PDB file of C-alpha atoms in Angstrom:
ATOM      1  CA  MET G 713      17.303-113.931  29.241  1.00 42.00           C
ATOM      2  CA  SER G 714      16.510-110.538  30.716  1.00 44.00           C
ATOM      3  CA  ARG G 715      18.927-108.472  32.726  1.00 46.00           C
ATOM      4  CA  ARG G 716      16.780-108.859  35.836  1.00 47.00           C
ATOM      5  CA  ARG G 717      17.161-112.636  35.743  1.00 50.00           C
ATOM      6  CA  ALA G 718      20.824-112.729  34.667  1.00 49.00           C
ATOM      7  CA  VAL G 719      22.345-111.741  38.004  1.00 53.00           C
ATOM      8  CA  PRO G 720      20.337-114.192  40.178  1.00 64.00           C
ATOM      9  CA  VAL G 721      21.064-117.048  37.776  1.00 65.00           C
ATOM     10  CA  ALA G 722      24.754-116.137  37.823  1.00 70.00           C
ATOM     11  CA  ALA G 723      24.765-116.154  41.600  1.00 74.00           C
ATOM     12  CA  VAL G 724      22.972-119.502  41.762  1.00 86.00           C
ATOM     13  CA  VAL G 725      25.585-121.089  39.500  1.00 89.00           C
ATOM     14  CA  ALA G 726      28.687-119.220  40.654  1.00 91.00           C
ATOM     15  CA  ALA G 727      28.221-119.567  44.407  1.00 92.00           C
ATOM     16  CA  PRO G 728      27.991-123.393  44.548  1.00 94.00           C
ATOM     17  CA  ALA G 729      30.863-123.778  42.049  1.00 95.00           C
ATOM     18  CA  LEU G 730      33.179-121.442  43.944  1.00 95.00           C
ATOM     19  CA  ILE G 731      32.220-122.867  47.329  1.00 96.00           C
ATOM     20  CA  ALA G 732      32.910-126.384  46.049  1.00 97.00           C
ATOM     21  CA  LEU G 733      36.234-125.173  44.638  1.00 97.00           C
ATOM     22  CA  ALA G 734      37.148-123.653  47.995  1.00 98.00           C
ATOM     23  CA  VAL G 735      36.300-126.908  49.798  1.00 98.00           C
ATOM     24  CA  LEU G 736      38.263-128.998  47.294  1.00 98.00           C
ATOM     25  CA  THR G 737      41.239-126.649  47.528  1.00 98.00           C
ATOM     26  CA  ALA G 738      41.174-126.830  51.323  1.00 98.00           C
ATOM     27  CA  LEU G 739      41.133-130.636  51.194  1.00 97.00           C
ATOM     28  CA  VAL G 740      44.064-130.704  48.780  1.00 97.00           C
ATOM     29  CA  LEU G 741      46.031-128.355  51.026  1.00 97.00           C
ATOM     30  CA  ALA G 742      45.161-130.380  54.122  1.00 96.00           C
ATOM     31  CA  ARG G 743      46.698-133.443  52.460  1.00 95.00           C
ATOM     32  CA  ASP G 744      49.802-131.501  51.338  1.00 94.00           C
ATOM     33  CA  GLY G 745      48.816-132.224  47.739  1.00 92.00           C
ATOM     34  CA  ALA G 746      48.636-135.979  48.183  1.00 95.00           C
ATOM     35  CA  PRO G 747      46.070-137.677  45.899  1.00 96.00           C
ATOM     36  CA  PHE G 748      42.686-138.790  47.143  1.00 97.00           C
ATOM     37  CA  ALA G 749      41.718-142.440  47.048  1.00 97.00           C
ATOM     38  CA  VAL G 750      39.550-141.787  44.005  1.00 97.00           C
ATOM     39  CA  ASP G 751      42.526-140.162  42.259  1.00 97.00           C
ATOM     40  CA  THR G 752      44.711-143.211  42.629  1.00 97.00           C
ATOM     41  CA  ALA G 753      41.855-145.552  41.709  1.00 97.00           C
ATOM     42  CA  VAL G 754      41.104-143.625  38.510  1.00 97.00           C
ATOM     43  CA  ARG G 755      44.790-143.463  37.628  1.00 96.00           C
ATOM     44  CA  ASP G 756      45.235-147.208  38.087  1.00 96.00           C
ATOM     45  CA  VAL G 757      42.263-147.974  35.843  1.00 96.00           C
ATOM     46  CA  VAL G 758      43.413-145.523  33.150  1.00 96.00           C
ATOM     47  CA  LEU G 759      46.998-146.763  33.102  1.00 95.00           C
ATOM     48  CA  GLU G 760      45.745-150.300  32.715  1.00 93.00           C
ATOM     49  CA  ARG G 761      43.339-149.570  29.861  1.00 93.00           C
ATOM     50  CA  ARG G 762      44.818-146.662  27.898  1.00 93.00           C
ATOM     51  CA  ALA G 763      46.757-148.780  25.397  1.00 91.00           C
ATOM     52  CA  GLY G 764      46.503-147.237  21.948  1.00 91.00           C
ATOM     53  CA  LEU G 765      44.936-143.983  23.189  1.00 94.00           C
ATOM     54  CA  GLY G 766      48.186-142.065  23.496  1.00 93.00           C
ATOM     55  CA  PRO G 767      48.391-140.527  19.973  1.00 95.00           C
ATOM     56  CA  ALA G 768      44.750-139.414  19.932  1.00 96.00           C
ATOM     57  CA  ALA G 769      45.026-138.022  23.460  1.00 96.00           C
ATOM     58  CA  LYS G 770      48.146-136.050  22.529  1.00 96.00           C
ATOM     59  CA  ALA G 771      46.456-134.618  19.439  1.00 96.00           C
ATOM     60  CA  LEU G 772      43.363-133.536  21.366  1.00 97.00           C
ATOM     61  CA  THR G 773      45.255-132.202  24.365  1.00 96.00           C
ATOM     62  CA  ALA G 774      47.304-129.953  22.051  1.00 96.00           C
ATOM     63  CA  THR G 775      44.136-128.005  21.194  1.00 96.00           C
ATOM     64  CA  GLY G 776      43.528-127.127  24.844  1.00 94.00           C
ATOM     65  CA  THR G 777      46.411-124.707  25.201  1.00 91.00           C
ATOM     66  CA  GLY G 778      48.269-122.075  23.216  1.00 91.00           C
ATOM     67  CA  VAL G 779      46.539-120.307  20.349  1.00 95.00           C
ATOM     68  CA  VAL G 780      43.430-122.471  19.901  1.00 97.00           C
ATOM     69  CA  PRO G 781      41.521-121.461  23.072  1.00 97.00           C
ATOM     70  CA  TYR G 782      42.106-117.781  22.323  1.00 97.00           C
ATOM     71  CA  LEU G 783      40.927-118.255  18.743  1.00 97.00           C
ATOM     72  CA  LEU G 784      37.744-119.874  20.060  1.00 97.00           C
ATOM     73  CA  ALA G 785      37.231-117.040  22.540  1.00 96.00           C
ATOM     74  CA  GLY G 786      37.674-114.534  19.722  1.00 96.00           C
ATOM     75  CA  VAL G 787      35.104-116.355  17.589  1.00 96.00           C
ATOM     76  CA  ALA G 788      32.736-116.302  20.562  1.00 95.00           C
ATOM     77  CA  GLY G 789      33.149-112.557  20.977  1.00 94.00           C
ATOM     78  CA  TRP G 790      32.532-111.957  17.282  1.00 93.00           C
ATOM     79  CA  LEU G 791      29.459-114.200  17.187  1.00 93.00           C
ATOM     80  CA  ALA G 792      28.010-112.471  20.232  1.00 89.00           C
ATOM     81  CA  SER G 793      28.500-108.923  18.989  1.00 88.00           C
ATOM     82  CA  GLY G 794      29.763-108.762  15.419  1.00 87.00           C
ATOM     83  CA  ARG G 795      32.297-106.197  16.586  1.00 87.00           C
ATOM     84  CA  ALA G 796      36.005-106.162  17.310  1.00 91.00           C
ATOM     85  CA  LEU G 797      35.127-104.890  20.769  1.00 90.00           C
ATOM     86  CA  GLY G 798      33.330-108.162  21.446  1.00 90.00           C
ATOM     87  CA  VAL G 799      36.429-110.111  20.477  1.00 94.00           C
ATOM     88  CA  VAL G 800      38.549-108.054  22.885  1.00 95.00           C
ATOM     89  CA  ALA G 801      36.003-108.457  25.696  1.00 95.00           C
ATOM     90  CA  ALA G 802      35.797-112.241  25.266  1.00 95.00           C
ATOM     91  CA  GLU G 803      39.578-112.504  25.198  1.00 96.00           C
ATOM     92  CA  ALA G 804      39.693-110.471  28.412  1.00 96.00           C
ATOM     93  CA  VAL G 805      37.312-112.905  30.121  1.00 96.00           C
ATOM     94  CA  LEU G 806      39.527-115.820  29.112  1.00 97.00           C
ATOM     95  CA  GLY G 807      42.743-114.030  30.052  1.00 96.00           C
ATOM     96  CA  ALA G 808      41.493-112.956  33.466  1.00 97.00           C
ATOM     97  CA  GLY G 809      40.300-116.492  34.158  1.00 97.00           C
ATOM     98  CA  GLN G 810      43.758-117.732  33.260  1.00 96.00           C
ATOM     99  CA  LEU G 811      45.321-115.349  35.756  1.00 97.00           C
ATOM    100  CA  ALA G 812      42.996-116.654  38.475  1.00 96.00           C
ATOM    101  CA  ARG G 813      43.957-120.216  37.580  1.00 97.00           C
ATOM    102  CA  ILE G 814      47.681-119.465  37.685  1.00 96.00           C
ATOM    103  CA  GLY G 815      47.320-117.739  41.045  1.00 97.00           C
ATOM    104  CA  LEU G 816      45.507-120.736  42.499  1.00 97.00           C
ATOM    105  CA  ARG G 817      48.039-123.150  41.029  1.00 97.00           C
ATOM    106  CA  VAL G 818      50.956-121.262  42.580  1.00 96.00           C
ATOM    107  CA  ALA G 819      49.211-121.009  45.946  1.00 96.00           C
ATOM    108  CA  VAL G 820      48.376-124.727  46.152  1.00 96.00           C
ATOM    109  CA  ASP G 821      51.562-126.037  44.469  1.00 95.00           C
ATOM    110  CA  ARG G 822      50.301-129.605  44.221  1.00 96.00           C
ATOM    111  CA  PRO G 823      52.748-132.214  42.874  1.00 96.00           C
ATOM    112  CA  ARG G 824      51.832-134.048  39.694  1.00 96.00           C
ATOM    113  CA  PRO G 825      51.288-137.807  39.517  1.00 96.00           C
ATOM    114  CA  PRO G 826      54.419-139.996  39.317  1.00 95.00           C
ATOM    115  CA  ALA G 827      56.318-139.359  36.098  1.00 93.00           C
ATOM    116  CA  ASP G 828      56.609-143.063  35.282  1.00 92.00           C
ATOM    117  CA  GLY G 829      53.027-142.937  34.004  1.00 93.00           C
ATOM    118  CA  TRP G 830      53.420-139.868  31.790  1.00 95.00           C
ATOM    119  CA  LEU G 831      52.868-140.078  28.036  1.00 94.00           C
ATOM    120  CA  SER G 832      53.436-136.353  27.562  1.00 92.00           C
ATOM    121  CA  ALA G 833      55.696-133.672  28.971  1.00 90.00           C
ATOM    122  CA  ALA G 834      54.285-131.541  31.779  1.00 90.00           C
ATOM    123  CA  HIS G 835      55.532-128.737  33.980  1.00 87.00           C
ATOM    124  CA  ALA G 836      54.513-126.565  36.925  1.00 86.00           C
ATOM    125  CA  ALA G 837      52.079-127.618  39.616  1.00 93.00           C
ATOM    126  CA  SER G 838      49.079-129.887  39.117  1.00 95.00           C
ATOM    127  CA  PHE G 839      46.030-128.207  40.688  1.00 97.00           C
ATOM    128  CA  PRO G 840      43.880-127.031  39.041  1.00 97.00           C
ATOM    129  CA  SER G 841      44.513-128.507  35.610  1.00 96.00           C
ATOM    130  CA  GLY G 842      45.454-125.774  33.167  1.00 96.00           C
ATOM    131  CA  HIS G 843      44.060-127.647  30.178  1.00 96.00           C
ATOM    132  CA  ALA G 844      40.789-128.390  31.967  1.00 97.00           C
ATOM    133  CA  THR G 845      40.377-124.765  33.051  1.00 98.00           C
ATOM    134  CA  THR G 846      41.409-123.210  29.751  1.00 97.00           C
ATOM    135  CA  SER G 847      39.322-125.476  27.547  1.00 97.00           C
ATOM    136  CA  ALA G 848      36.285-125.052  29.819  1.00 97.00           C
ATOM    137  CA  LEU G 849      36.623-121.276  29.669  1.00 98.00           C
ATOM    138  CA  ALA G 850      37.035-121.199  25.884  1.00 97.00           C
ATOM    139  CA  GLY G 851      34.411-123.863  25.253  1.00 97.00           C
ATOM    140  CA  GLY G 852      31.999-122.193  27.648  1.00 97.00           C
ATOM    141  CA  LEU G 853      32.426-118.824  25.942  1.00 97.00           C
ATOM    142  CA  LEU G 854      31.838-120.378  22.524  1.00 96.00           C
ATOM    143  CA  ALA G 855      28.837-122.387  23.725  1.00 96.00           C
ATOM    144  CA  TRP G 856      27.319-119.237  25.255  1.00 94.00           C
ATOM    145  CA  ALA G 857      27.807-117.258  22.036  1.00 94.00           C
ATOM    146  CA  LEU G 858      26.419-120.035  19.837  1.00 93.00           C
ATOM    147  CA  SER G 859      23.335-120.537  21.997  1.00 88.00           C
ATOM    148  CA  HIS G 860      22.587-116.805  21.875  1.00 84.00           C
ATOM    149  CA  ARG G 861      23.346-116.350  18.186  1.00 83.00           C
ATOM    150  CA  CYS G 862      21.413-119.468  17.116  1.00 81.00           C
ATOM    151  CA  PRO G 863      18.879-120.170  19.900  1.00 77.00           C
ATOM    152  CA  GLY G 864      17.277-123.114  18.061  1.00 79.00           C
ATOM    153  CA  GLY G 865      18.325-126.726  17.739  1.00 83.00           C
ATOM    154  CA  PRO G 866      21.413-126.160  15.548  1.00 85.00           C
ATOM    155  CA  GLY G 867      22.750-123.597  17.994  1.00 84.00           C
ATOM    156  CA  ARG G 868      22.253-125.923  20.937  1.00 89.00           C
ATOM    157  CA  ALA G 869      23.927-128.762  19.042  1.00 93.00           C
ATOM    158  CA  ALA G 870      26.925-126.583  18.180  1.00 93.00           C
ATOM    159  CA  ALA G 871      27.140-125.388  21.780  1.00 92.00           C
ATOM    160  CA  GLY G 872      27.073-128.992  22.948  1.00 94.00           C
ATOM    161  CA  CYS G 873      29.971-129.811  20.627  1.00 95.00           C
ATOM    162  CA  ALA G 874      31.983-126.942  22.105  1.00 96.00           C
ATOM    163  CA  LEU G 875      31.399-128.279  25.604  1.00 96.00           C
ATOM    164  CA  LEU G 876      32.204-131.852  24.570  1.00 97.00           C
ATOM    165  CA  TRP G 877      35.502-130.616  23.149  1.00 97.00           C
ATOM    166  CA  ALA G 878      36.320-128.998  26.498  1.00 97.00           C
ATOM    167  CA  VAL G 879      35.488-132.186  28.397  1.00 97.00           C
ATOM    168  CA  GLY G 880      37.541-134.264  25.983  1.00 97.00           C
ATOM    169  CA  VAL G 881      40.576-132.024  26.356  1.00 97.00           C
ATOM    170  CA  ALA G 882      40.378-132.285  30.135  1.00 97.00           C
ATOM    171  CA  LEU G 883      40.058-136.073  30.118  1.00 97.00           C
ATOM    172  CA  THR G 884      43.179-136.422  27.987  1.00 97.00           C
ATOM    173  CA  ARG G 885      45.213-135.090  30.902  1.00 97.00           C
ATOM    174  CA  VAL G 886      44.313-138.135  32.981  1.00 97.00           C
ATOM    175  CA  VAL G 887      44.810-140.473  30.023  1.00 97.00           C
ATOM    176  CA  LEU G 888      48.289-139.011  29.514  1.00 96.00           C
ATOM    177  CA  GLY G 889      49.022-139.517  33.207  1.00 95.00           C
ATOM    178  CA  VAL G 890      49.974-135.916  33.981  1.00 96.00           C
ATOM    179  CA  HIS G 891      47.008-134.973  36.204  1.00 97.00           C
ATOM    180  CA  TRP G 892      44.909-136.412  38.982  1.00 97.00           C
ATOM    181  CA  ALA G 893      41.164-136.596  38.388  1.00 98.00           C
ATOM    182  CA  SER G 894      40.576-134.028  41.141  1.00 98.00           C
ATOM    183  CA  ASP G 895      42.786-131.578  39.209  1.00 98.00           C
ATOM    184  CA  LEU G 896      40.220-131.701  36.404  1.00 98.00           C
ATOM    185  CA  VAL G 897      37.359-131.139  38.835  1.00 98.00           C
ATOM    186  CA  GLY G 898      39.152-128.122  40.252  1.00 98.00           C
ATOM    187  CA  GLY G 899      39.597-126.676  36.767  1.00 97.00           C
ATOM    188  CA  TRP G 900      35.944-127.250  35.862  1.00 98.00           C
ATOM    189  CA  LEU G 901      34.729-125.638  39.083  1.00 98.00           C
ATOM    190  CA  LEU G 902      36.958-122.614  38.595  1.00 98.00           C
ATOM    191  CA  ALA G 903      35.867-122.152  34.979  1.00 97.00           C
ATOM    192  CA  THR G 904      32.181-122.608  35.854  1.00 97.00           C
ATOM    193  CA  GLY G 905      32.315-120.082  38.660  1.00 96.00           C
ATOM    194  CA  TRP G 906      34.279-117.577  36.606  1.00 97.00           C
ATOM    195  CA  LEU G 907      32.000-117.794  33.567  1.00 96.00           C
ATOM    196  CA  ALA G 908      28.880-117.565  35.734  1.00 94.00           C
ATOM    197  CA  LEU G 909      30.210-114.334  37.209  1.00 93.00           C
ATOM    198  CA  THR G 910      31.487-112.750  34.012  1.00 94.00           C
ATOM    199  CA  LEU G 911      29.111-113.792  31.218  1.00 92.00           C
ATOM    200  CA  PRO G 912      26.158-111.677  32.428  1.00 90.00           C
ATOM    201  CA  ALA G 913      28.447-108.639  32.635  1.00 88.00           C
ATOM    202  CA  LEU G 914      29.871-109.463  29.210  1.00 90.00           C
ATOM    203  CA  ALA G 915      26.367-109.725  27.750  1.00 87.00           C
ATOM    204  CA  ARG G 916      25.366-106.345  29.166  1.00 85.00           C
ATOM    205  CA  PHE G 917      28.583-104.791  27.900  1.00 84.00           C
ATOM    206  CA  LEU G 918      28.065-106.128  24.386  1.00 81.00           C
ATOM    207  CA  GLU G 919      24.461-104.929  24.332  1.00 78.00           C
ATOM    208  CA  ARG G 920      25.657-101.346  24.525  1.00 68.00           C
ATOM    209  CA  PRO G 921      25.326 -99.586  21.164  1.00 60.00           C
ATOM    210  CA  ALA G 922      28.509 -98.737  19.330  1.00 52.00           C
ATOM    211  CA  LEU G 923      29.651 -95.146  19.575  1.00 43.00           C
ATOM    212  CA  PRO G 924      28.597 -93.094  16.563  1.00 48.00           C
ATOM    213  CA  VAL G 925      31.331 -92.259  14.123  1.00 41.00           C
ATOM    214  CA  ARG G 926      31.530 -88.496  13.695  1.00 49.00           C
ATOM    215  CA  PRO G 927      32.608 -87.251  10.308  1.00 48.00           C
ATOM    216  CA  TRP G 928      35.737 -85.123  10.174  1.00 45.00           C
ATOM    217  CA  ARG G 929      34.788 -81.501  10.176  1.00 47.00           C
ATOM    218  CA  ARG G 930      36.884 -79.024   8.335  1.00 47.00           C
ATOM    219  CA  ARG G 931      37.052 -75.570   9.656  1.00 51.00           C
ATOM    220  CA  ASN G 932      36.188 -72.929   7.108  1.00 49.00           C
ATOM    221  CA  PRO G 933      39.366 -71.099   6.175  1.00 47.00           C
ATOM    222  CA  ARG G 934      39.406 -67.510   7.194  1.00 48.00           C
ATOM    223  CA  ILE G 935      39.557 -64.982   4.381  1.00 41.00           C
ATOM    224  CA  GLY G 936      41.788 -62.117   5.411  1.00 38.00           C
TER     225      GLY G 936
END
C-alpha cells in the first residue's frame, strides 16, 4: 500500500470506529453504567451454557494480559523491520493504546457485572474491557506485520490466527462473567481506531533507512 493511500484508508477506518466508540461511551454514561438489554441477555445465555468452559477460558484469558501481548507486539515490530527500533516502536503503539484505554476506563467508571457470576478475579472498572483492548492491539499489530512480511496465503492465514486469538481472549471475559458484552465492543472499537491511526505512521517510520554507523576515527598523534 502506497503512502498516498495509507492516510485516507486510515481515516476511513479510524473515523467510524472512534465515532461509534464515542456514541457507545455516551450511552453507557447516560445509563450510569447500567447494562443494556443485550448485555443482560448475553450474560444470561452464557451463564446457562458455560458449564465446563471455565478452565479453558481461564487459560486463554491469561494470555491477554501481562507479558504475552508485549511479546507479540515485539515480534510484530521485528517482523516489520528486522531492527530493534521496530520492536521499540511497536511496543510504543501498544503502550500508548493502553494509556488511552486506562484513561477511558477511569473516566467512565462502569461497574462490572454481579460478582455471583464470576469464575475469575477482576478489578477496576468494566468499560472498555482491558483484555479485549489489549489483545486486539497486540493481535492487530502482529496481523499487520505478518500480512506485510508474508503477503501471500500463509501470511494471511497467520494474520487470521492472530486476530482469532484476540477475539477468543475477549470472549473469555464474558464467559468468565467479569464483563458485559458491550465492554468488549468498546475495547474492539478503541483498538481498531487506535491501530488505524497509528499503523500508517508506524509503517512510514519503519521505512526510514537506518542511520549509517560511522567508524571510530583516531586523531593522528602530534609529534612534538
